[in-house]
Short mmCIF file of C-alpha atoms in Angstrom, two decimals:
data_model
loop_
_atom_site.label_atom_id
_atom_site.label_comp_id
_atom_site.label_asym_id
_atom_site.label_seq_id
_atom_site.Cartn_x
_atom_site.Cartn_y
_atom_site.Cartn_z
CA UNK A 1 -80.12 -61.55 95.71
CA UNK A 2 -79.04 -64.85 97.21
CA UNK A 3 -75.52 -63.39 97.70
CA UNK A 4 -76.85 -60.51 99.80
CA UNK A 5 -78.97 -62.86 101.88
CA UNK A 6 -75.90 -65.01 102.63
CA UNK A 7 -73.91 -61.89 103.56
CA UNK A 8 -76.58 -60.79 106.05
CA UNK A 9 -76.70 -64.28 107.54
CA UNK A 10 -72.88 -64.28 108.33
CA UNK A 11 -72.01 -64.01 112.05
CA UNK A 12 -70.93 -60.52 113.10
CA UNK A 13 -67.57 -59.77 114.73
CA UNK A 14 -67.42 -58.73 118.37
CA UNK A 15 -66.46 -55.17 117.38
CA UNK A 16 -69.33 -54.96 114.97
CA UNK A 17 -71.80 -56.21 117.58
CA UNK A 18 -70.46 -53.67 120.06
CA UNK A 19 -70.78 -50.80 117.64
CA UNK A 20 -74.33 -51.80 116.70
CA UNK A 21 -75.27 -52.21 120.32
CA UNK A 22 -73.76 -48.79 121.28
CA UNK A 23 -73.62 -46.46 118.30
CA UNK A 24 -72.17 -43.69 120.51
CA UNK A 25 -68.90 -45.58 120.80
CA UNK A 26 -68.06 -44.74 117.20
CA UNK A 27 -67.56 -41.10 118.13
CA UNK A 28 -65.53 -42.18 121.21
CA UNK A 29 -63.11 -44.12 119.06
CA UNK A 30 -62.74 -41.13 116.77
CA UNK A 31 -62.16 -38.82 119.75
CA UNK A 32 -59.46 -41.04 121.22
CA UNK A 33 -57.79 -41.32 117.84
CA UNK A 34 -57.81 -37.53 117.32
CA UNK A 35 -56.57 -36.93 120.87
CA UNK A 36 -53.66 -39.30 120.29
CA UNK A 37 -52.71 -37.44 117.13
CA UNK A 38 -52.82 -34.09 118.97
CA UNK A 39 -50.64 -35.38 121.82
CA UNK A 40 -48.18 -36.77 119.33
CA UNK A 41 -48.08 -33.42 117.49
CA UNK A 42 -47.60 -31.55 120.79
CA UNK A 43 -44.71 -33.85 121.75
CA UNK A 44 -43.09 -33.46 118.35
CA UNK A 45 -43.40 -29.64 118.52
CA UNK A 46 -41.64 -29.40 121.88
CA UNK A 47 -38.97 -31.80 120.76
CA UNK A 48 -38.36 -29.62 117.70
CA UNK A 49 -38.07 -26.53 119.90
CA UNK A 50 -35.55 -28.23 122.19
CA UNK A 51 -33.50 -29.51 119.27
CA UNK A 52 -33.48 -26.05 117.66
CA UNK A 53 -32.45 -24.41 120.93
CA UNK A 54 -29.65 -26.93 121.38
CA UNK A 55 -28.35 -26.38 117.87
CA UNK A 56 -28.55 -22.61 118.36
CA UNK A 57 -26.53 -22.85 121.57
CA UNK A 58 -23.87 -24.96 119.87
CA UNK A 59 -23.67 -22.47 116.99
CA UNK A 60 -23.38 -19.48 119.34
CA UNK A 61 -20.73 -21.22 121.41
CA UNK A 62 -18.76 -22.04 118.30
CA UNK A 63 -18.91 -18.42 117.13
CA UNK A 64 -17.69 -17.12 120.50
CA UNK A 65 -14.88 -19.67 120.54
CA UNK A 66 -13.75 -18.69 117.04
CA UNK A 67 -13.86 -15.00 117.99
CA UNK A 68 -11.79 -15.63 121.14
CA UNK A 69 -9.25 -17.67 119.18
CA UNK A 70 -8.97 -14.94 116.55
CA UNK A 71 -8.41 -12.28 119.22
CA UNK A 72 -5.78 -14.48 120.88
CA UNK A 73 -3.91 -14.86 117.58
CA UNK A 74 -4.04 -11.09 116.99
CA UNK A 75 -2.73 -10.40 120.50
CA UNK A 76 0.14 -12.85 120.04
CA UNK A 77 1.01 -11.29 116.70
CA UNK A 78 0.96 -7.82 118.22
CA UNK A 79 3.25 -8.91 121.05
CA UNK A 80 5.62 -10.56 118.60
CA UNK A 81 5.83 -7.42 116.46
CA UNK A 82 6.40 -5.26 119.53
CA UNK A 83 9.15 -7.60 120.66
CA UNK A 84 10.88 -7.22 117.32
CA UNK A 85 10.70 -3.43 117.60
CA UNK A 86 12.56 -3.48 120.95
CA UNK A 87 10.48 -0.69 122.43
CA UNK A 88 11.84 1.18 125.43
CA UNK A 89 15.27 1.37 126.97
CA UNK A 90 17.44 3.50 129.18
CA UNK A 91 17.03 7.26 129.32
CA UNK A 92 18.36 10.23 131.27
CA UNK A 93 16.21 13.38 131.62
CA UNK A 94 15.47 16.26 134.00
CA UNK A 95 12.28 16.11 136.04
CA UNK A 96 9.95 19.03 136.78
CA UNK A 97 11.78 19.69 140.06
CA UNK A 98 15.09 20.16 138.29
CA UNK A 99 16.47 16.77 139.40
CA UNK A 100 18.33 14.59 136.93
CA UNK A 101 16.63 11.23 136.54
CA UNK A 102 17.63 7.96 134.93
CA UNK A 103 15.42 5.09 133.90
CA UNK A 104 17.13 2.96 136.57
CA UNK A 105 15.62 5.24 139.23
CA UNK A 106 12.19 3.76 138.51
CA UNK A 107 13.10 0.09 138.72
CA UNK A 108 10.87 -1.82 141.10
CA UNK A 109 7.87 0.25 140.01
CA UNK A 110 5.32 -0.02 137.25
CA UNK A 111 5.63 3.05 135.01
CA UNK A 112 2.95 4.49 132.74
CA UNK A 113 4.61 6.88 130.28
CA UNK A 114 2.99 9.46 128.01
CA UNK A 115 4.74 11.80 125.56
CA UNK A 116 3.17 15.23 124.96
CA UNK A 117 3.60 18.98 125.36
CA UNK A 118 2.10 21.65 127.60
CA UNK A 119 0.70 23.80 124.78
CA UNK A 120 -1.35 20.92 123.39
CA UNK A 121 -4.92 22.23 122.95
CA UNK A 122 -7.00 19.08 123.46
CA UNK A 123 -5.47 15.61 123.07
CA UNK A 124 -2.83 15.90 125.80
CA UNK A 125 -5.26 17.26 128.40
CA UNK A 126 -7.67 14.41 127.63
CA UNK A 127 -4.93 11.79 127.93
CA UNK A 128 -3.55 13.29 131.15
CA UNK A 129 -7.03 13.31 132.68
CA UNK A 130 -7.29 9.65 131.71
CA UNK A 131 -3.89 8.97 133.28
CA UNK A 132 -5.02 10.70 136.49
CA UNK A 133 -8.11 8.50 136.57
CA UNK A 134 -5.96 5.39 136.12
CA UNK A 135 -3.90 6.40 139.16
CA UNK A 136 -7.04 6.92 141.26
CA UNK A 137 -8.64 3.64 140.13
CA UNK A 138 -5.52 1.66 141.00
CA UNK A 139 -5.36 3.30 144.43
CA UNK A 140 -9.03 2.53 145.07
CA UNK A 141 -8.57 -1.12 144.13
CA UNK A 142 -5.54 -1.44 146.43
CA UNK A 143 -4.02 -4.17 144.26
CA UNK A 144 -0.53 -3.52 145.51
CA UNK A 145 0.55 -1.83 142.28
CA UNK A 146 3.05 0.95 142.83
CA UNK A 147 2.51 3.00 139.69
CA UNK A 148 4.70 5.90 138.62
CA UNK A 149 3.05 8.04 135.94
CA UNK A 150 5.50 9.96 133.73
CA UNK A 151 4.82 12.82 131.33
CA UNK A 152 7.74 13.35 128.93
CA UNK A 153 7.74 16.55 126.90
CA UNK A 154 8.41 16.57 123.16
CA UNK A 155 8.67 20.37 123.11
CA UNK A 156 11.85 21.30 125.05
CA UNK A 157 11.93 24.82 123.59
CA UNK A 158 8.85 25.85 125.57
CA UNK A 159 8.51 23.12 128.21
CA UNK A 160 10.91 24.06 130.98
CA UNK A 161 10.76 22.10 134.27
CA UNK A 162 8.85 24.99 135.87
CA UNK A 163 6.34 25.17 133.01
CA UNK A 164 5.72 21.42 133.15
CA UNK A 165 5.26 21.48 136.94
CA UNK A 166 2.70 24.26 136.69
CA UNK A 167 0.91 22.48 133.84
CA UNK A 168 0.67 19.08 135.57
CA UNK A 169 -0.66 20.63 138.77
CA UNK A 170 -4.03 20.81 137.00
CA UNK A 171 -4.23 17.03 136.59
CA UNK A 172 -2.71 14.89 139.37
CA UNK A 173 0.04 15.38 141.98
CA UNK A 174 1.48 11.93 141.26
CA UNK A 175 2.25 12.58 137.60
CA UNK A 176 5.95 13.37 137.28
CA UNK A 177 6.90 15.60 134.38
CA UNK A 178 10.22 15.29 132.56
CA UNK A 179 12.10 17.19 129.89
CA UNK A 180 15.62 17.51 128.56
CA UNK A 181 17.73 18.73 125.70
CA UNK A 182 16.56 18.18 122.15
CA UNK A 183 19.13 15.40 121.76
CA UNK A 184 18.01 13.65 124.96
CA UNK A 185 14.35 13.81 123.98
CA UNK A 186 15.12 12.63 120.46
CA UNK A 187 16.92 9.59 121.86
CA UNK A 188 14.18 8.79 124.39
CA UNK A 189 11.40 9.19 121.84
CA UNK A 190 13.26 7.01 119.36
CA UNK A 191 13.70 4.22 121.90
CA UNK A 192 9.92 4.16 122.49
CA UNK A 193 9.15 4.50 118.77
CA UNK A 194 7.43 7.84 119.41
CA UNK A 195 6.99 10.12 116.41
CA UNK A 196 6.84 13.88 116.89
CA UNK A 197 7.19 16.82 114.54
CA UNK A 198 7.05 20.56 115.15
CA UNK A 199 4.51 22.35 112.97
CA UNK A 200 4.82 25.82 111.41
CA UNK A 201 4.59 28.80 113.78
CA UNK A 202 1.90 31.45 113.42
CA UNK A 203 2.37 35.24 113.70
CA UNK A 204 2.50 34.94 117.49
CA UNK A 205 5.20 32.25 117.28
CA UNK A 206 2.74 29.65 118.51
CA UNK A 207 2.88 26.17 117.00
CA UNK A 208 1.56 22.65 117.39
CA UNK A 209 3.67 19.53 117.84
CA UNK A 210 2.28 16.49 116.08
CA UNK A 211 3.09 13.35 118.09
CA UNK A 212 2.20 9.75 118.83
CA UNK A 213 -0.75 9.39 121.23
CA UNK A 214 0.08 6.27 123.23
CA UNK A 215 0.67 5.35 126.87
CA UNK A 216 3.51 2.90 127.47
CA UNK A 217 3.60 0.43 130.35
CA UNK A 218 7.07 -0.43 131.68
CA UNK A 219 7.50 -3.21 134.23
CA UNK A 220 9.48 -3.26 137.49
CA UNK A 221 12.51 -4.64 135.64
CA UNK A 222 12.56 -1.61 133.36
CA UNK A 223 11.33 -3.58 130.35
CA UNK A 224 8.53 -2.51 128.04
CA UNK A 225 5.38 -4.53 128.77
CA UNK A 226 2.38 -3.10 126.89
CA UNK A 227 0.89 0.01 125.33
CA UNK A 228 -2.55 1.67 125.31
CA UNK A 229 -3.90 3.73 122.45
CA UNK A 230 -6.11 6.79 122.56
CA UNK A 231 -9.24 4.64 122.18
CA UNK A 232 -8.65 2.86 125.51
CA UNK A 233 -10.64 3.99 128.54
CA UNK A 234 -9.11 4.43 132.00
CA UNK A 235 -10.93 1.28 133.16
CA UNK A 236 -9.51 -0.74 130.26
CA UNK A 237 -6.00 0.51 131.02
CA UNK A 238 -6.37 -0.43 134.69
CA UNK A 239 -7.59 -3.90 133.73
CA UNK A 240 -4.64 -4.23 131.37
CA UNK A 241 -2.12 -3.22 134.03
CA UNK A 242 -3.60 -5.65 136.56
CA UNK A 243 -3.50 -8.45 133.98
CA UNK A 244 0.14 -7.71 133.14
CA UNK A 245 1.01 -7.64 136.84
CA UNK A 246 -0.43 -11.14 137.31
CA UNK A 247 1.52 -12.41 134.29
CA UNK A 248 4.70 -10.80 135.57
CA UNK A 249 4.36 -12.31 139.05
CA UNK A 250 3.59 -15.75 137.63
CA UNK A 251 6.65 -15.61 135.40
CA UNK A 252 8.79 -14.69 138.40
CA UNK A 253 7.39 -17.64 140.39
CA UNK A 254 8.17 -20.01 137.53
CA UNK A 255 11.69 -18.61 137.38
CA UNK A 256 12.25 -19.23 141.09
CA UNK A 257 10.88 -22.77 140.85
CA UNK A 258 13.18 -23.41 137.89
CA UNK A 259 16.21 -22.39 139.94
CA UNK A 260 15.14 -24.59 142.86
#
């Protein structure tokens, strides 16, 4: 009992006196403490969001970089393999106007070459329509690209110059058709690594020629530059030609500077 009396007789601290004098301050202290915790939680939440967003951006950037590097490696490998194949070369054929033409006649121009045949039911018409669109897109862009589109037949038995001229009139006036003897076409196709094979004839002596479906880009120097498969759109081909033109012009500038 004496212990409790002594405890009650001890002097109170300033905080204790304040709390006894104003009991309502107890709830104020609790409110301020809770508010501080909430603000701290709010700050931590936003900081977590910003950190997560930053990490996500770094991850996405890394993925895009890796993808671009992988595509660059694949493109270099493709170019190296094409260089080994030595695609393209000199040729001598007869155009749809009956004029003998040599590959040297097209030097100074960009040439887009497609191999096909006039009796092709679907693929050749689709590719020639695409080629016509490429010509129009390049003319609309006025990029200073003088493009010569060439259609080379792989069916000399049926594709005379007159037949080719009539056939190409349905697509674009700037596509120049060419044909030749079987030996000439064999040599030209071989130089471009084009495969073609005549199929069996039906009762009406009609037949299909199986062939490679690729457009070849030849530069102003007469050298093979690039190729475009059936899955490429006209817009993609135009972009590819413009890109190759820039590369070609830059290489020529470097060559001139090297001589100087």
